[in-house]
Amino acid sequence: KAGYLNYNHKEISRIDGSVGTEFGLKTYSADLSFAHVPVFENSNGVIGFYSLIQNYNVIGNEALTPNADYYNYAFYFLEKFNFNKIGFSFGARYELNQTKFPQAVLSDSLFYKGEINFNLLSVSAGIIYNFSDDASVFINLANGLRAPAIEELSSYAIHEALAGFDIGNRNLGKENSIGIDLGLRLFSHNYSLDLTGYFNKVDGLIYRQPQQLFYSPDADPVSGEPIGFNNLQNGYRVFKYEQANANVYGFETKFNYEILRNLTATVVSDYVRAKDQTNNQNIAQIPPFRFSLEVRYAAPMYWYGAVCNLANAQNEVAPNEEPTKGYGLLGIYGGLKILTGEIAHIINLKISNLFDQAYKDHLSAIKDFTYMPGRNVQLSYKILF
């Protein structure tokens, strides 16, 4: 697989039509994988090579990061073994990450030219035991590493889209997560159940932490001096990319049940917590308990259904982070397939947030100053030939 993307956008003032910032990103990617001849009996595996090159080009007074070039090269493999009721798998990925920054000026501050390199090795292994064709348990162990992104390393400007002032950190190290997850899977002719619990010990977890500071680009009306950084809640709240050793744990469930022929109900829930190991404080932007119920009727030529999404209030927040209230949303959808010769015409209609509920998603980076979208309607038409 290979890909090329050339993305560009301009942020244009509604008032005078001037371009505040122009952002460009060129991305080149390639993934070459091989399914090799079995090395052992009852085994199969894949080896592969991956590369990603990105060229950032940011022009304007509101540039959030300097121009940058990012390079990622990786080698990986995955092996699977089946021994009657027991299955075993293991894999590894080794990657080289390099980010190059030119000298730049961000928010009237000099950003020095530099180069940041990371060598990362991630490994994982898993075992599954099949009690029968209808029931199994599994356990996975993994040690995963992640290099910081360009925005996390080099941001130093007003982030207009998020109404904040972002500060990156060139001294950020790699994230190193050691985790375990275990679960239960049940299958039958009319239902399936997946239960998974997990615990991850993450050294150097990177997150966007709200600060007590604010930043204003305006001048003080009395002194005429630039206001800049202040603790008077004047201007944009400052967000800083920080690192902490954290414990991340939670669970996920999914239950699917066929009520009648073509009529199914699916229940999904998840819960996660993240705590700083040093002071036991909450990590920012962690979602609350969430639950969804979907009822769907699907015939060969048409389908329709409804989805109810519920989210609990999130009061377990990080310092300087605002809590969010719980909410419930209802959505409906329907679809139709029309055959004309060898061509299939597929029409889908979806209405989200049917009752136009005002709510804030705790995962949203803009929750401090605005709500999530209200009622919205999507109509799509697709041709298969």
XYZ file of C-alpha atoms in Angstrom, residues 135-326:
192
model
C -16.560 -19.584 24.712
C -12.976 -18.391 25.119
C -10.777 -16.315 27.407
C -7.698 -14.315 26.438
C -4.837 -12.355 27.938
C -2.464 -9.952 26.185
C 0.760 -8.339 27.358
C 2.295 -5.394 25.529
C 5.103 -2.900 25.842
C 4.342 -0.006 23.483
C 6.335 3.164 22.832
C 5.282 6.432 21.160
C 7.305 9.440 20.071
C 5.867 12.924 20.751
C 4.100 14.635 17.847
C 5.247 17.876 16.229
C 2.497 19.907 17.956
C 3.492 18.468 21.336
C 7.148 19.367 20.774
C 6.967 22.815 19.236
C 3.634 24.628 19.712
C 3.944 28.199 20.988
C 1.043 30.349 19.825
C -2.660 31.060 20.084
C -4.621 28.027 18.880
C -7.631 29.853 17.481
C -9.651 26.699 16.751
C -9.390 25.612 20.395
C -9.459 29.117 21.933
C -6.262 28.519 23.881
C -2.554 29.294 23.894
C -0.619 26.047 23.358
C 2.931 25.571 24.668
C 4.932 22.583 23.473
C 8.030 21.116 25.063
C 11.128 20.164 23.072
C 12.367 18.148 26.048
C 9.485 15.667 25.940
C 10.621 12.062 25.982
C 8.976 8.995 24.541
C 5.873 7.404 26.038
C 6.501 3.892 27.354
C 3.413 1.843 28.161
C 3.459 -1.597 29.771
C -0.027 -3.052 29.784
C -2.138 -6.113 30.313
C -5.673 -6.802 29.161
C -7.806 -9.871 29.706
C -11.259 -10.771 28.600
C -14.059 -13.211 27.941
C -15.839 -13.953 24.648
C -19.099 -15.881 24.339
C -20.835 -16.815 21.082
C -24.138 -18.423 20.218
C -26.477 -18.591 17.238
C -28.349 -15.491 18.420
C -25.952 -13.540 20.658
C -22.322 -12.592 21.284
C -20.653 -11.083 24.345
C -17.220 -9.451 24.736
C -15.881 -8.341 28.134
C -12.418 -6.776 28.415
C -10.546 -5.206 31.318
C -7.138 -3.542 31.075
C -4.382 -1.887 33.095
C -1.511 0.163 31.652
C 1.487 1.617 33.453
C 2.579 4.519 31.245
C 5.943 6.166 31.847
C 6.026 9.613 30.286
C 2.351 9.936 29.303
C 1.974 13.108 27.208
C -1.143 15.219 27.753
C -2.422 18.788 27.201
C -2.695 20.282 30.683
C -4.710 23.472 31.327
C -2.766 26.075 33.321
C -3.777 28.880 35.691
C -2.198 31.322 33.240
C -3.952 33.224 30.450
C -2.550 34.977 27.401
C -3.827 38.157 25.764
C -2.366 39.643 22.555
C -3.996 43.016 23.362
C -2.439 46.042 24.966
C -3.305 47.215 28.476
C -5.764 50.148 28.140
C -4.010 52.092 30.923
C -0.293 51.480 30.411
C -0.388 50.652 26.705
C 1.972 47.747 27.330
C 1.192 44.287 25.881
C -0.778 42.214 28.396
C 0.788 38.885 27.403
C 0.731 36.139 30.031
C -1.361 36.882 33.111
C -3.334 35.212 35.898
C -6.276 37.617 35.664
C -8.339 35.390 33.350
C -7.710 37.936 30.614
C -7.487 36.353 27.158
C -6.900 32.752 26.160
C -6.280 30.002 28.698
C -2.774 28.550 28.434
C -2.391 24.824 27.752
C 0.974 23.142 28.174
C 2.043 19.735 26.945
C 3.368 17.845 29.956
C 4.486 14.347 30.866
C 3.731 12.183 33.865
C 4.069 8.585 34.937
C 0.463 7.412 34.992
C -1.744 4.399 35.614
C -4.493 3.984 33.008
C -7.153 1.334 33.600
C -10.714 0.509 32.656
C -13.050 -1.886 30.886
C -15.060 -2.308 27.674
C -18.151 -4.424 27.006
C -20.165 -5.304 23.926
C -23.313 -7.431 23.805
C -25.209 -8.241 20.620
C -28.547 -10.079 20.707
C -30.864 -11.135 17.871
C -34.363 -10.414 19.208
C -36.222 -11.620 16.131
C -35.250 -12.478 12.595
C -33.395 -9.421 11.163
C -33.950 -7.459 14.411
C -30.927 -7.049 16.695
C -29.973 -5.035 19.768
C -26.391 -4.023 20.565
C -25.245 -2.685 23.933
C -21.772 -1.115 24.278
C -20.171 0.462 27.361
C -16.718 1.654 28.394
C -15.002 3.224 31.383
C -11.456 4.519 31.858
C -9.458 6.239 34.609
C -5.995 7.794 34.422
C -4.023 8.831 37.510
C -0.639 10.478 37.995
C 1.523 7.961 39.894
C 3.357 10.730 41.767
C 0.477 12.709 43.294
C -2.584 10.587 42.394
C -4.111 13.522 40.506
C -6.387 12.945 37.529
C -5.011 13.233 34.012
C -6.791 15.756 31.773
C -9.376 14.882 29.094
C -10.376 11.422 30.316
C -13.944 10.463 29.309
C -16.590 9.403 31.855
C -18.533 6.137 31.829
C -20.377 5.802 28.509
C -23.207 3.536 27.400
C -25.006 3.051 24.094
C -27.959 0.984 22.890
C -28.687 0.386 19.213
C -31.767 -1.376 17.881
C -31.506 -2.264 14.191
C -33.727 -3.971 11.642
C -31.842 -5.091 8.535
C -33.417 -6.787 5.530
C -31.470 -7.446 2.309
C -32.854 -4.366 0.513
C -33.533 -1.921 3.364
C -32.620 -1.224 6.993
C -33.457 1.225 9.773
C -32.686 1.710 13.441
C -32.192 3.967 16.440
C -29.170 4.653 18.655
C -29.273 5.996 22.209
C -25.971 7.317 23.643
C -25.614 8.086 27.343
C -22.634 9.617 29.123
C -22.152 10.099 32.842
C -21.040 13.395 34.377
C -17.266 13.717 34.626
C -16.304 15.226 37.978
C -12.954 13.409 38.309
C -11.010 16.153 36.565
C -7.416 17.377 36.441
C -6.301 20.659 38.088
C -7.715 23.689 36.217
C -9.983 21.421 34.142
C -13.727 22.058 34.140
C -16.142 19.166 34.907
C -18.881 18.269 32.431
C -22.479 17.205 32.965
C -23.947 13.913 31.838
